[in-house]
Coordinates of N, CA and C in Angstrom, one line a residue:
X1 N -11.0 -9.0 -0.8 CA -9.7 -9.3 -0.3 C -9.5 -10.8 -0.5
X2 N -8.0 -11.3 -0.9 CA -8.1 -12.7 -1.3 C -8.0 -13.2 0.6
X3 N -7.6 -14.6 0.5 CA -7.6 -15.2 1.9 C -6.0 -15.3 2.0
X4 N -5.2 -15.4 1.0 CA -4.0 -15.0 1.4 C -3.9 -13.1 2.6
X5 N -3.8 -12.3 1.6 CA -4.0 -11.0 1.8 C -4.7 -11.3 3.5
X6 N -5.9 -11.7 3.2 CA -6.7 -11.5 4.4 C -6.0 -12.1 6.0
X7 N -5.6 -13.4 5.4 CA -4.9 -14.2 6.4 C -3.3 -13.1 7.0
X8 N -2.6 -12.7 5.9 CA -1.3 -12.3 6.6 C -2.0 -10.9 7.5
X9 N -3.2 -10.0 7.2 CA -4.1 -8.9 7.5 C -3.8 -9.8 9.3
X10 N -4.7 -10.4 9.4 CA -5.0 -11.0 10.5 C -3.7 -11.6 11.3
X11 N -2.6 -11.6 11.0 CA -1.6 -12.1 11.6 C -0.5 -11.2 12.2
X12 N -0.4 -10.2 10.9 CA 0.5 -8.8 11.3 C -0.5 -7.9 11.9
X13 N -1.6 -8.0 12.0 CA -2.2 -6.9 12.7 C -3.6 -6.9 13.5
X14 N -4.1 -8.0 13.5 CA -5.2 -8.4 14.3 C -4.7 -8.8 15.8
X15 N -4.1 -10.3 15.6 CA -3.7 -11.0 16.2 C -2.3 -10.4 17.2
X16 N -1.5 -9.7 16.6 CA -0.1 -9.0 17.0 C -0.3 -7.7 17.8
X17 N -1.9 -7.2 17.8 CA -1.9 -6.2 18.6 C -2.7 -5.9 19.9
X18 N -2.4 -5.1 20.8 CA -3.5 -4.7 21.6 C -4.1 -3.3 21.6
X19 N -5.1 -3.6 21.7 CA -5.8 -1.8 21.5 C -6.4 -1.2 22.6
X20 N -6.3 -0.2 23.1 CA -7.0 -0.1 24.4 C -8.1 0.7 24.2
X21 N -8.1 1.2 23.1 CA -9.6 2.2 22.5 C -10.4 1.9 20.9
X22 N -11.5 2.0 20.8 CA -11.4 1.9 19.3 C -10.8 2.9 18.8
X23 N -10.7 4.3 19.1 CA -9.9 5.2 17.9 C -8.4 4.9 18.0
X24 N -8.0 4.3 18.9 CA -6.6 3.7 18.5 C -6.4 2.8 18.1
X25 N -7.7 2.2 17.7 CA -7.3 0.5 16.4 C -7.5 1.1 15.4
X26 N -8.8 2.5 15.4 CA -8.7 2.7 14.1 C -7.7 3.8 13.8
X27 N -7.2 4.2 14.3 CA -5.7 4.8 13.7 C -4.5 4.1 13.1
X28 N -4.2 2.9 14.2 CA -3.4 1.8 13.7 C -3.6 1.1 12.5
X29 N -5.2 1.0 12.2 CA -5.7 0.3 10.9 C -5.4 1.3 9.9
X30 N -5.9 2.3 9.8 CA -5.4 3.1 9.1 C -3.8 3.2 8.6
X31 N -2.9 3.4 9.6 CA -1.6 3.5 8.9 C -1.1 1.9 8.7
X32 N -1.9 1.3 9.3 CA -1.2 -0.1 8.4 C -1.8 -0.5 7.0
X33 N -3.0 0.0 6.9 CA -3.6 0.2 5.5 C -2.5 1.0 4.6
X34 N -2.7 1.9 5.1 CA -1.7 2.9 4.3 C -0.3 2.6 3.6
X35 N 0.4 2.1 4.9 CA 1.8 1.2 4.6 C 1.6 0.1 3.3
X36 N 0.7 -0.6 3.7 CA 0.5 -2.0 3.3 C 0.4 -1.6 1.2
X37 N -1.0 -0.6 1.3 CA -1.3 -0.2 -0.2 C -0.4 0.3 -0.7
X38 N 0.7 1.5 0.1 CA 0.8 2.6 -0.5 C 2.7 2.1 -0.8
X39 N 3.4 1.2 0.8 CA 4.4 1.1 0.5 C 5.3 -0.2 0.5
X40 N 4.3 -1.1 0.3 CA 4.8 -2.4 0.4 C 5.2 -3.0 -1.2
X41 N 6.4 -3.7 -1.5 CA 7.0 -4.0 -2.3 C 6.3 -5.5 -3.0
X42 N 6.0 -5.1 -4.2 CA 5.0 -5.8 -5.0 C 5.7 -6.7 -6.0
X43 N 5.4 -7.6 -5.6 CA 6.6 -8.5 -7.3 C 5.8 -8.8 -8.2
X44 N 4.9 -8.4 -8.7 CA 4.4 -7.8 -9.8 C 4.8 -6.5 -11.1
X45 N 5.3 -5.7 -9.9 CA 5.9 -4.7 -10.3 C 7.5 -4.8 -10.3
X46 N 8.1 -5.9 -10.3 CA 9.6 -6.5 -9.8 C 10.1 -5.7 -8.6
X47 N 9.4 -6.1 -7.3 CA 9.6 -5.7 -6.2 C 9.9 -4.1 -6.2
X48 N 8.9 -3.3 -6.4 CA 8.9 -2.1 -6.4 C 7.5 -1.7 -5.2
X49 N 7.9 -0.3 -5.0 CA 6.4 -0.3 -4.6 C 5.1 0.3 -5.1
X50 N 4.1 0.1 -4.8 CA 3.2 1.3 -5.9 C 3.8 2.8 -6.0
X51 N 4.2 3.6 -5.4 CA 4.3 4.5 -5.9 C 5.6 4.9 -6.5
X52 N 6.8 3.9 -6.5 CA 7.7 3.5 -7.3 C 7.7 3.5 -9.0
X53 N 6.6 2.6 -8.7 CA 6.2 1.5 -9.7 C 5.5 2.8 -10.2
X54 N 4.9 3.9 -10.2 CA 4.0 4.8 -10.7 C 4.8 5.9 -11.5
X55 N 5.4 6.3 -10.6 CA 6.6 7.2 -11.1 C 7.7 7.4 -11.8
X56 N 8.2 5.5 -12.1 CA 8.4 5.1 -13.1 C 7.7 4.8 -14.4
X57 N 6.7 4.5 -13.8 CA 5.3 4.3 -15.1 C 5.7 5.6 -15.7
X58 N 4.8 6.7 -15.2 CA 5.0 8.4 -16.1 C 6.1 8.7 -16.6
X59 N 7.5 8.0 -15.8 CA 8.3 9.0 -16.6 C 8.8 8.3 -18.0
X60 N 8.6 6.5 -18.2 CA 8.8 6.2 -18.9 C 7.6 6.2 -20.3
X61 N 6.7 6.6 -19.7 CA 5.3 6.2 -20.8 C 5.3 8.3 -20.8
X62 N 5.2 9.0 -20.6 CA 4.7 10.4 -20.9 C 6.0 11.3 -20.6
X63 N 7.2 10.8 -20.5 CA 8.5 11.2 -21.0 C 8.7 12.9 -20.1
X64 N 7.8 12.7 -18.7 CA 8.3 13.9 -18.2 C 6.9 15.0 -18.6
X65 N 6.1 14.5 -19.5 CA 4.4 15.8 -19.7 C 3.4 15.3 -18.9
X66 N 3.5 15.6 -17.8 CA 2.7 15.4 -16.7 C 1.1 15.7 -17.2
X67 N 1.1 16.3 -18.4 CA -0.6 16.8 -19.0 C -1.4 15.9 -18.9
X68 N -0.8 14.2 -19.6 CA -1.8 12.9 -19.8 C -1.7 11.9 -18.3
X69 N -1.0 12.3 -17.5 CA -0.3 11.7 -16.3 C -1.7 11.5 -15.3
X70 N -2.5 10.7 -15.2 CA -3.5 9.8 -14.9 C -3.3 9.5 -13.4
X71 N -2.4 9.1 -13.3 CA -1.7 8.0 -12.0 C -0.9 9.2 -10.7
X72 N -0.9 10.4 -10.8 CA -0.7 11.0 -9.5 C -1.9 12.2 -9.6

């Protein structure tokens, strides 16, 4: 994990929360993992998100033949 990454980790969700159990931090960690990987907008990908950015990948590169389609 870079120390950028790690640093905003610790700010939006360390520091910002209270937990009153561990399976409720680890639920919360969980869906902020999830959020963070699955639907946060990447400007790498010109502000898209991964699974944006994926689904345009296939339909542009395998034109719709899901056969060689890797990425879902």
């Amino acid at each position: 994990m870079s120390e950028s990454t790690y640093k905003s980790f610790k700010m939006k969700f360390v520091y910002s929360k209270n937990f009153k159990t561990k399976q409720e931090s680890a639920v919360e960690l969980f869906d902020y993992v999830n959020r963070w990987k699955n639907w946060r907008l990447h400007g790498a990908w010109v502000y898209k998100t991964p699974e944006g950015y994926k689904e345009e990948f296939s339909e542009t590169c395998f034109e719709g033949d899901h056969q060689y389609d890797t990425l879902r």
